[in-house]
């Protein structure tokens, strides 16, 4: 039987390799995070059997259910959704990465709740590069102060920055927002923070994000198909 998820995953991998090449970047310099939110465990298994190891989830309960069902597999779980302070414990215990930190309180709780026996929790600071009031993410003007405070927390490893650009923006606007995140990363690196990750690019704008310096694209629908919310 031909597995559609495996086929689409392979297509996305090829697009990613082509985007790296077009941008003059080394092969495999951009990691693929498979965003499995709302998709069943069977879909994750298909991608797993096709070699995918990093999966992204947006909802704490869903992460908990899937991690429990799939605990026999060495999946690298990335939490990428909005995180409320009363839900941080599960994420601190189950996730390998959190991309969506946008305030110090959440980072402090994750650090305090990260079990001692686990490796440091990898985190990204989410920045609201589109300046939309409804959007998660810290203001760009707060990013330097916040990044330094997060980097000082004992059980977290600040790896980089994440953004979700404005939905429906044209290519030029998207490129400018990705470039802004890249510049912020460079500024923080110049300030001495060792940030190796730029989490940007989704199904619709992955190629552009790679051209603008992304090191990790978060791709859901292009791999798993359209999402149906209940
Ligand atoms: C859902 C989601 C994605 C994946 O979006 P697609 O358009 O399906 O690729 C990436 N990042 C975040 C934060 C998401 O919530």
Short mmCIF file of N, CA and C in Angstrom, two decimals, residues 125-220:
data_model
loop_
_atom_site.label_atom_id
_atom_site.label_comp_id
_atom_site.label_asym_id
_atom_site.label_seq_id
_atom_site.Cartn_x
_atom_site.Cartn_y
_atom_site.Cartn_z
N UNK A 125 12.48 31.84 22.06
CA UNK A 125 11.65 32.99 22.40
C UNK A 125 10.82 33.35 21.17
N UNK A 126 9.50 33.40 21.36
CA UNK A 126 8.63 33.76 20.24
C UNK A 126 8.50 35.28 20.16
N UNK A 127 8.74 35.82 19.00
CA UNK A 127 8.70 37.27 18.81
C UNK A 127 7.56 37.62 17.85
N UNK A 128 6.80 38.61 18.23
CA UNK A 128 5.66 39.07 17.42
C UNK A 128 6.17 40.05 16.36
N UNK A 129 6.74 39.50 15.29
CA UNK A 129 7.36 40.35 14.28
C UNK A 129 6.33 41.11 13.43
N UNK A 130 5.08 40.63 13.45
CA UNK A 130 4.08 41.32 12.62
C UNK A 130 3.37 42.42 13.38
N UNK A 131 3.70 42.53 14.70
CA UNK A 131 3.09 43.58 15.52
C UNK A 131 1.57 43.58 15.52
N UNK A 132 0.99 42.40 15.35
CA UNK A 132 -0.47 42.32 15.43
C UNK A 132 -0.83 42.19 16.91
N UNK A 133 -1.76 43.01 17.37
CA UNK A 133 -2.07 43.01 18.80
C UNK A 133 -2.60 41.66 19.28
N UNK A 134 -3.27 40.90 18.43
CA UNK A 134 -3.89 39.64 18.84
C UNK A 134 -2.88 38.50 18.88
N UNK A 135 -1.68 38.73 18.41
CA UNK A 135 -0.72 37.66 18.20
C UNK A 135 0.10 37.34 19.45
N UNK A 136 0.42 36.05 19.64
CA UNK A 136 1.35 35.70 20.71
C UNK A 136 2.74 36.15 20.32
N UNK A 137 3.62 36.16 21.30
CA UNK A 137 5.00 36.57 21.04
C UNK A 137 5.29 37.87 21.74
N UNK A 138 6.55 38.04 22.17
CA UNK A 138 6.92 39.30 22.81
C UNK A 138 7.11 40.37 21.74
N UNK A 139 7.09 41.61 22.15
CA UNK A 139 7.39 42.70 21.22
C UNK A 139 8.88 42.63 20.85
N UNK A 140 9.21 42.97 19.60
CA UNK A 140 10.62 42.96 19.21
C UNK A 140 11.50 43.79 20.16
N UNK A 141 10.93 44.90 20.67
CA UNK A 141 11.72 45.77 21.56
C UNK A 141 12.03 45.11 22.90
N UNK A 142 11.26 44.09 23.28
CA UNK A 142 11.50 43.39 24.55
C UNK A 142 12.42 42.19 24.40
N UNK A 143 12.73 41.82 23.15
CA UNK A 143 13.36 40.51 22.91
C UNK A 143 14.73 40.39 23.56
N UNK A 144 15.53 41.42 23.50
CA UNK A 144 16.89 41.33 24.02
C UNK A 144 16.86 41.11 25.54
N UNK A 145 16.08 41.92 26.22
CA UNK A 145 15.98 41.80 27.68
C UNK A 145 15.47 40.40 28.07
N UNK A 146 14.40 39.97 27.40
CA UNK A 146 13.82 38.67 27.72
C UNK A 146 14.77 37.52 27.41
N UNK A 147 15.42 37.59 26.26
CA UNK A 147 16.33 36.50 25.87
C UNK A 147 17.43 36.35 26.92
N UNK A 148 17.96 37.45 27.39
CA UNK A 148 19.04 37.38 28.39
C UNK A 148 18.53 36.78 29.70
N UNK A 149 17.33 37.15 30.09
CA UNK A 149 16.77 36.61 31.33
C UNK A 149 16.50 35.10 31.19
N UNK A 150 16.00 34.70 30.04
CA UNK A 150 15.70 33.27 29.83
C UNK A 150 16.99 32.46 29.77
N UNK A 151 18.00 33.03 29.12
CA UNK A 151 19.28 32.32 28.97
C UNK A 151 19.92 32.04 30.33
N UNK A 152 19.56 32.83 31.33
CA UNK A 152 20.17 32.67 32.66
C UNK A 152 19.45 31.60 33.51
N UNK A 153 18.35 31.06 33.03
CA UNK A 153 17.60 30.08 33.85
C UNK A 153 18.29 28.71 33.82
N UNK A 154 18.36 28.04 34.96
CA UNK A 154 19.24 26.86 35.08
C UNK A 154 18.82 25.63 34.27
N UNK A 155 17.53 25.39 34.10
CA UNK A 155 17.14 24.13 33.43
C UNK A 155 16.68 24.33 31.99
N UNK A 156 16.91 25.53 31.47
CA UNK A 156 16.56 25.78 30.07
C UNK A 156 17.82 26.06 29.27
N UNK A 157 17.76 25.71 27.99
CA UNK A 157 18.82 26.09 27.06
C UNK A 157 18.16 26.96 26.00
N UNK A 158 18.43 28.24 26.03
CA UNK A 158 17.85 29.12 25.01
C UNK A 158 18.55 28.85 23.68
N UNK A 159 17.79 28.34 22.71
CA UNK A 159 18.39 27.94 21.43
C UNK A 159 18.19 28.98 20.34
N UNK A 160 17.13 29.81 20.48
CA UNK A 160 16.93 30.78 19.42
C UNK A 160 15.60 31.49 19.49
N UNK A 161 15.14 31.89 18.32
CA UNK A 161 13.93 32.71 18.20
C UNK A 161 12.93 32.03 17.27
N UNK A 162 11.67 32.33 17.51
CA UNK A 162 10.60 31.76 16.68
C UNK A 162 9.64 32.87 16.30
N UNK A 163 9.05 32.77 15.11
CA UNK A 163 7.98 33.71 14.77
C UNK A 163 6.93 33.03 13.91
N UNK A 164 5.74 33.60 13.97
CA UNK A 164 4.64 33.25 13.06
C UNK A 164 4.29 34.55 12.36
N UNK A 165 4.64 34.72 11.09
CA UNK A 165 4.37 36.00 10.46
C UNK A 165 2.88 36.19 10.19
N UNK A 166 2.56 37.38 9.78
CA UNK A 166 1.17 37.75 9.55
C UNK A 166 0.53 36.84 8.50
N UNK A 167 -0.63 36.28 8.83
CA UNK A 167 -1.32 35.42 7.88
C UNK A 167 -1.77 36.25 6.68
N UNK A 168 -1.56 35.73 5.50
CA UNK A 168 -2.04 36.41 4.30
C UNK A 168 -1.18 37.57 3.83
N UNK A 169 -0.05 37.82 4.50
CA UNK A 169 0.83 38.91 4.06
C UNK A 169 1.47 38.53 2.72
N UNK A 170 1.80 39.53 1.91
CA UNK A 170 2.45 39.22 0.63
C UNK A 170 3.90 38.84 0.85
N UNK A 171 4.54 38.35 -0.21
CA UNK A 171 5.90 37.81 -0.10
C UNK A 171 6.88 38.83 0.48
N UNK A 172 6.75 40.08 0.05
CA UNK A 172 7.70 41.10 0.49
C UNK A 172 7.57 41.33 2.00
N UNK A 173 6.33 41.36 2.46
CA UNK A 173 6.08 41.60 3.88
C UNK A 173 6.57 40.40 4.72
N UNK A 174 6.27 39.20 4.22
CA UNK A 174 6.74 37.99 4.91
C UNK A 174 8.26 38.00 5.00
N UNK A 175 8.91 38.29 3.88
CA UNK A 175 10.37 38.29 3.85
C UNK A 175 10.91 39.29 4.86
N UNK A 176 10.27 40.46 4.95
CA UNK A 176 10.74 41.49 5.88
C UNK A 176 10.58 41.02 7.32
N UNK A 177 9.50 40.30 7.60
CA UNK A 177 9.30 39.82 8.98
C UNK A 177 10.29 38.71 9.33
N UNK A 178 10.55 37.81 8.39
CA UNK A 178 11.57 36.78 8.63
C UNK A 178 12.94 37.44 8.82
N UNK A 179 13.23 38.42 7.98
CA UNK A 179 14.53 39.10 8.06
C UNK A 179 14.69 39.80 9.40
N UNK A 180 13.60 40.34 9.92
CA UNK A 180 13.65 41.01 11.21
C UNK A 180 14.03 40.02 12.32
N UNK A 181 13.48 38.81 12.25
CA UNK A 181 13.82 37.80 13.26
C UNK A 181 15.29 37.42 13.13
N UNK A 182 15.75 37.29 11.90
CA UNK A 182 17.15 36.94 11.66
C UNK A 182 18.08 38.02 12.22
N UNK A 183 17.72 39.27 12.01
CA UNK A 183 18.54 40.37 12.53
C UNK A 183 18.59 40.37 14.05
N UNK A 184 17.44 40.09 14.65
CA UNK A 184 17.41 40.01 16.12
C UNK A 184 18.33 38.91 16.61
N UNK A 185 18.32 37.77 15.91
CA UNK A 185 19.21 36.66 16.29
C UNK A 185 20.66 37.12 16.21
N UNK A 186 21.01 37.83 15.14
CA UNK A 186 22.39 38.27 14.97
C UNK A 186 22.79 39.27 16.06
N UNK A 187 21.83 40.11 16.43
CA UNK A 187 22.09 41.09 17.49
C UNK A 187 22.37 40.37 18.82
N UNK A 188 21.56 39.35 19.10
CA UNK A 188 21.75 38.60 20.35
C UNK A 188 23.06 37.82 20.32
N UNK A 189 23.40 37.30 19.15
CA UNK A 189 24.68 36.59 19.02
C UNK A 189 25.84 37.55 19.28
N UNK A 190 25.71 38.76 18.75
CA UNK A 190 26.77 39.76 18.97
C UNK A 190 26.87 40.12 20.45
N UNK A 191 25.75 40.01 21.16
CA UNK A 191 25.74 40.26 22.61
C UNK A 191 26.26 39.06 23.41
N UNK A 192 26.63 37.99 22.72
CA UNK A 192 27.24 36.86 23.42
C UNK A 192 26.35 35.65 23.65
N UNK A 193 25.11 35.68 23.19
CA UNK A 193 24.25 34.50 23.37
C UNK A 193 24.49 33.53 22.21
N UNK A 194 24.64 32.26 22.54
CA UNK A 194 24.93 31.25 21.50
C UNK A 194 23.62 30.70 20.94
N UNK A 195 23.01 31.43 20.05
CA UNK A 195 21.72 30.99 19.52
C UNK A 195 21.90 30.36 18.15
N UNK A 196 21.57 29.07 18.03
CA UNK A 196 21.77 28.39 16.75
C UNK A 196 20.47 28.15 15.99
N UNK A 197 19.35 28.60 16.53
CA UNK A 197 18.07 28.22 15.94
C UNK A 197 17.20 29.43 15.56
N UNK A 198 16.68 29.37 14.34
CA UNK A 198 15.65 30.31 13.91
C UNK A 198 14.48 29.45 13.46
N UNK A 199 13.44 29.39 14.30
CA UNK A 199 12.27 28.56 14.00
C UNK A 199 11.28 29.41 13.22
N UNK A 200 11.33 29.28 11.91
CA UNK A 200 10.39 30.06 11.09
C UNK A 200 10.16 29.36 9.76
N UNK A 201 8.94 29.53 9.25
CA UNK A 201 8.53 28.88 8.02
C UNK A 201 7.54 27.76 8.30
N UNK A 202 6.41 27.79 7.58
CA UNK A 202 5.37 26.77 7.71
C UNK A 202 5.07 26.27 6.29
N UNK A 203 4.01 25.48 6.13
CA UNK A 203 3.77 24.88 4.80
C UNK A 203 3.79 25.92 3.68
N UNK A 204 3.14 27.05 3.91
CA UNK A 204 2.94 28.00 2.82
C UNK A 204 4.14 28.91 2.55
N UNK A 205 5.04 29.03 3.53
CA UNK A 205 6.12 30.03 3.36
C UNK A 205 7.49 29.47 3.70
N UNK A 206 7.59 28.14 3.63
CA UNK A 206 8.83 27.45 4.00
C UNK A 206 10.02 27.87 3.13
N UNK A 207 9.80 27.98 1.84
CA UNK A 207 10.91 28.28 0.93
C UNK A 207 11.46 29.68 1.21
N UNK A 208 10.55 30.62 1.42
CA UNK A 208 10.95 31.99 1.72
C UNK A 208 11.70 32.05 3.06
N UNK A 209 11.21 31.30 4.04
CA UNK A 209 11.87 31.30 5.36
C UNK A 209 13.30 30.76 5.25
N UNK A 210 13.50 29.76 4.42
CA UNK A 210 14.85 29.21 4.24
C UNK A 210 15.75 30.26 3.59
N UNK A 211 15.21 30.97 2.63
CA UNK A 211 16.00 32.04 1.98
C UNK A 211 16.39 33.12 2.98
N UNK A 212 15.56 33.30 4.03
CA UNK A 212 15.82 34.35 5.02
C UNK A 212 16.55 33.83 6.25
N UNK A 213 17.03 32.59 6.21
CA UNK A 213 17.90 32.12 7.29
C UNK A 213 17.30 31.14 8.28
N UNK A 214 16.10 30.65 8.02
CA UNK A 214 15.51 29.68 8.95
C UNK A 214 16.43 28.48 9.16
N UNK A 215 16.44 27.94 10.38
CA UNK A 215 17.16 26.67 10.61
C UNK A 215 16.19 25.55 10.97
N UNK A 216 14.93 25.90 11.19
CA UNK A 216 13.93 24.86 11.47
C UNK A 216 12.58 25.31 10.94
N UNK A 217 12.04 24.56 10.00
CA UNK A 217 10.70 24.88 9.50
C UNK A 217 9.69 23.96 10.19
N UNK A 218 8.52 24.51 10.48
CA UNK A 218 7.47 23.78 11.18
C UNK A 218 6.34 23.50 10.19
N UNK A 219 6.28 22.27 9.70
CA UNK A 219 5.39 21.98 8.58
C UNK A 219 4.32 20.96 8.98
N UNK A 220 3.07 21.38 8.86
CA UNK A 220 1.95 20.49 9.19
C UNK A 220 1.20 20.02 7.96
#
